[in-house]
Amino acid sequence: MKTVITMRVVRNKRLGQVAYLWALPMLAHSPGARAHYDCRRAAGDSYSAAARNLTIRGLGMLYHYLQTRQHYNENKAFPVAPDVTATSGSPRATKASQEIEAPITGAVA
């Protein structure tokens, strides 16, 4: 006796296809969406998985904006992650590097 266990996928195929295709204009016209997609691809997602993640995020934002009656804001929708080195608060140059960069004033005998 052979037992096969498969996952049953129940969805509206037309809606799924539209959602899949919706990622293309988002990638072409939104720098924030492109950055999110590239980040997902760099993390190892396939095109389909990255596009699906982007579409789900876009639908979630659309739902939120419709519920709260807000206008779309690209900077709020896809915030740029702060640079860790620029916001760390520590000085960029250490004492050792400052000594190396200091001009030599006297001749060494």
PDB file of C-alpha atoms in Angstrom:
ATOM      1  CA  MET A   1       0.000   0.000   0.000  1.00  0.00           C
ATOM      2  CA  LYS A   2       1.404   3.324  -1.083  1.00  0.00           C
ATOM      3  CA  THR A   3       0.611   6.457   0.905  1.00  0.00           C
ATOM      4  CA  VAL A   4       1.180   9.850  -0.674  1.00  0.00           C
ATOM      5  CA  ILE A   5       0.654  13.029   1.265  1.00  0.00           C
ATOM      6  CA  THR A   6       0.309  16.195  -0.765  1.00  0.00           C
ATOM      7  CA  MET A   7      -0.598  19.728   0.123  1.00  0.00           C
ATOM      8  CA  ARG A   8      -3.967  20.811  -1.179  1.00  0.00           C
ATOM      9  CA  VAL A   9      -3.909  24.341  -2.510  1.00  0.00           C
ATOM     10  CA  VAL A  10      -7.262  26.066  -2.624  1.00  0.00           C
ATOM     11  CA  ARG A  11      -7.248  29.503  -4.182  1.00  0.00           C
ATOM     12  CA  ASN A  12      -8.829  31.600  -6.837  1.00  0.00           C
ATOM     13  CA  LYS A  13      -6.512  31.007  -9.798  1.00  0.00           C
ATOM     14  CA  ARG A  14      -7.468  34.230 -11.585  1.00  0.00           C
ATOM     15  CA  LEU A  15      -6.831  36.331  -8.493  1.00  0.00           C
ATOM     16  CA  GLY A  16      -3.547  34.499  -7.919  1.00  0.00           C
ATOM     17  CA  GLN A  17      -2.409  35.199 -11.482  1.00  0.00           C
ATOM     18  CA  VAL A  18      -3.351  38.872 -11.224  1.00  0.00           C
ATOM     19  CA  ALA A  19      -1.473  39.171  -7.939  1.00  0.00           C
ATOM     20  CA  TYR A  20       1.563  37.495  -9.528  1.00  0.00           C
ATOM     21  CA  LEU A  21       1.501  39.903 -12.472  1.00  0.00           C
ATOM     22  CA  TRP A  22       0.957  42.906 -10.199  1.00  0.00           C
ATOM     23  CA  ALA A  23       4.556  42.592  -9.017  1.00  0.00           C
ATOM     24  CA  LEU A  24       5.887  43.570 -12.468  1.00  0.00           C
ATOM     25  CA  PRO A  25       4.648  47.196 -12.492  1.00  0.00           C
ATOM     26  CA  MET A  26       5.632  47.568  -8.845  1.00  0.00           C
ATOM     27  CA  LEU A  27       9.173  46.520  -9.739  1.00  0.00           C
ATOM     28  CA  ALA A  28       9.305  48.814 -12.759  1.00  0.00           C
ATOM     29  CA  HIS A  29       7.937  51.980 -11.144  1.00  0.00           C
ATOM     30  CA  SER A  30       8.708  51.838  -7.417  1.00  0.00           C
ATOM     31  CA  PRO A  31      12.318  52.083  -6.198  1.00  0.00           C
ATOM     32  CA  GLY A  32      11.255  50.911  -2.750  1.00  0.00           C
ATOM     33  CA  ALA A  33       9.515  47.859  -4.164  1.00  0.00           C
ATOM     34  CA  ARG A  34      12.577  47.106  -6.297  1.00  0.00           C
ATOM     35  CA  ALA A  35      14.822  47.316  -3.227  1.00  0.00           C
ATOM     36  CA  HIS A  36      12.488  45.002  -1.275  1.00  0.00           C
ATOM     37  CA  TYR A  37      12.429  42.519  -4.175  1.00  0.00           C
ATOM     38  CA  ASP A  38      16.228  42.620  -4.561  1.00  0.00           C
ATOM     39  CA  CYS A  39      16.637  42.045  -0.821  1.00  0.00           C
ATOM     40  CA  ARG A  40      14.384  38.982  -1.006  1.00  0.00           C
ATOM     41  CA  ARG A  41      16.282  37.660  -4.031  1.00  0.00           C
ATOM     42  CA  ALA A  42      19.600  38.191  -2.227  1.00  0.00           C
ATOM     43  CA  ALA A  43      18.190  36.207   0.701  1.00  0.00           C
ATOM     44  CA  GLY A  44      17.743  33.248  -1.656  1.00  0.00           C
ATOM     45  CA  ASP A  45      14.090  33.526  -2.724  1.00  0.00           C
ATOM     46  CA  SER A  46      13.174  32.498  -6.257  1.00  0.00           C
ATOM     47  CA  TYR A  47      11.521  35.011  -8.575  1.00  0.00           C
ATOM     48  CA  SER A  48       8.111  33.564  -7.775  1.00  0.00           C
ATOM     49  CA  ALA A  49       8.627  33.679  -4.016  1.00  0.00           C
ATOM     50  CA  ALA A  50      10.052  37.222  -4.076  1.00  0.00           C
ATOM     51  CA  ALA A  51       7.260  38.459  -6.373  1.00  0.00           C
ATOM     52  CA  ARG A  52       4.637  36.775  -4.187  1.00  0.00           C
ATOM     53  CA  ASN A  53       6.116  38.357  -1.052  1.00  0.00           C
ATOM     54  CA  LEU A  54       6.168  41.776  -2.730  1.00  0.00           C
ATOM     55  CA  THR A  55       2.568  41.391  -3.889  1.00  0.00           C
ATOM     56  CA  ILE A  56       1.360  40.290  -0.466  1.00  0.00           C
ATOM     57  CA  ARG A  57       3.088  43.298   1.069  1.00  0.00           C
ATOM     58  CA  GLY A  58       1.535  45.580  -1.566  1.00  0.00           C
ATOM     59  CA  LEU A  59      -1.946  44.184  -0.941  1.00  0.00           C
ATOM     60  CA  GLY A  60      -1.468  44.627   2.804  1.00  0.00           C
ATOM     61  CA  MET A  61      -0.464  48.252   2.285  1.00  0.00           C
ATOM     62  CA  LEU A  62      -3.419  48.844  -0.045  1.00  0.00           C
ATOM     63  CA  TYR A  63      -5.794  47.395   2.543  1.00  0.00           C
ATOM     64  CA  HIS A  64      -4.256  49.556   5.297  1.00  0.00           C
ATOM     65  CA  TYR A  65      -4.452  52.751   3.235  1.00  0.00           C
ATOM     66  CA  LEU A  66      -8.073  52.097   2.287  1.00  0.00           C
ATOM     67  CA  GLN A  67      -9.043  51.355   5.895  1.00  0.00           C
ATOM     68  CA  THR A  68      -7.306  54.431   7.326  1.00  0.00           C
ATOM     69  CA  ARG A  69      -8.092  56.737   4.360  1.00  0.00           C
ATOM     70  CA  GLN A  70      -4.444  57.679   3.963  1.00  0.00           C
ATOM     71  CA  HIS A  71      -2.606  58.529   0.752  1.00  0.00           C
ATOM     72  CA  TYR A  72       0.174  56.293  -0.506  1.00  0.00           C
ATOM     73  CA  ASN A  73       3.627  57.425   0.587  1.00  0.00           C
ATOM     74  CA  GLU A  74       6.597  55.611  -0.961  1.00  0.00           C
ATOM     75  CA  ASN A  75       8.929  56.501   1.927  1.00  0.00           C
ATOM     76  CA  LYS A  76       6.448  55.196   4.482  1.00  0.00           C
ATOM     77  CA  ALA A  77       5.589  52.077   2.487  1.00  0.00           C
ATOM     78  CA  PHE A  78       9.184  51.011   1.873  1.00  0.00           C
ATOM     79  CA  PRO A  79      11.364  52.725   4.498  1.00  0.00           C
ATOM     80  CA  VAL A  80      15.091  52.732   3.870  1.00  0.00           C
ATOM     81  CA  ALA A  81      17.009  50.734   6.457  1.00  0.00           C
ATOM     82  CA  PRO A  82      19.436  53.006   8.321  1.00  0.00           C
ATOM     83  CA  ASP A  83      23.148  52.451   7.745  1.00  0.00           C
ATOM     84  CA  VAL A  84      24.597  50.904  10.904  1.00  0.00           C
ATOM     85  CA  THR A  85      27.983  52.594  10.582  1.00  0.00           C
ATOM     86  CA  ALA A  86      26.528  56.036   9.924  1.00  0.00           C
ATOM     87  CA  THR A  87      24.175  55.976  12.925  1.00  0.00           C
ATOM     88  CA  SER A  88      26.362  54.198  15.466  1.00  0.00           C
ATOM     89  CA  GLY A  89      27.412  57.439  17.151  1.00  0.00           C
ATOM     90  CA  SER A  90      31.045  56.342  17.446  1.00  0.00           C
ATOM     91  CA  PRO A  91      33.715  58.434  15.747  1.00  0.00           C
ATOM     92  CA  ARG A  92      34.694  57.164  12.333  1.00  0.00           C
ATOM     93  CA  ALA A  93      38.419  57.556  12.844  1.00  0.00           C
ATOM     94  CA  THR A  94      40.124  55.791  15.707  1.00  0.00           C
ATOM     95  CA  LYS A  95      43.140  57.168  17.525  1.00  0.00           C
ATOM     96  CA  ALA A  96      45.473  54.793  15.695  1.00  0.00           C
ATOM     97  CA  SER A  97      44.240  55.903  12.288  1.00  0.00           C
ATOM     98  CA  GLN A  98      44.467  59.556  13.329  1.00  0.00           C
ATOM     99  CA  GLU A  99      48.120  59.047  14.248  1.00  0.00           C
ATOM    100  CA  ILE A 100      48.810  57.480  10.849  1.00  0.00           C
ATOM    101  CA  GLU A 101      47.083  60.321   9.034  1.00  0.00           C
ATOM    102  CA  ALA A 102      48.900  63.029  11.031  1.00  0.00           C
ATOM    103  CA  PRO A 103      51.532  64.878   8.982  1.00  0.00           C
ATOM    104  CA  ILE A 104      55.179  64.285   9.829  1.00  0.00           C
ATOM    105  CA  THR A 105      56.681  67.569  10.959  1.00  0.00           C
ATOM    106  CA  GLY A 106      60.236  66.673  11.942  1.00  0.00           C
ATOM    107  CA  ALA A 107      62.910  64.588  10.306  1.00  0.00           C
ATOM    108  CA  VAL A 108      63.898  61.358  12.022  1.00  0.00           C
ATOM    109  CA  ALA A 109      67.661  60.860  12.376  1.00  0.00           C
TER     110      ALA A 109
END
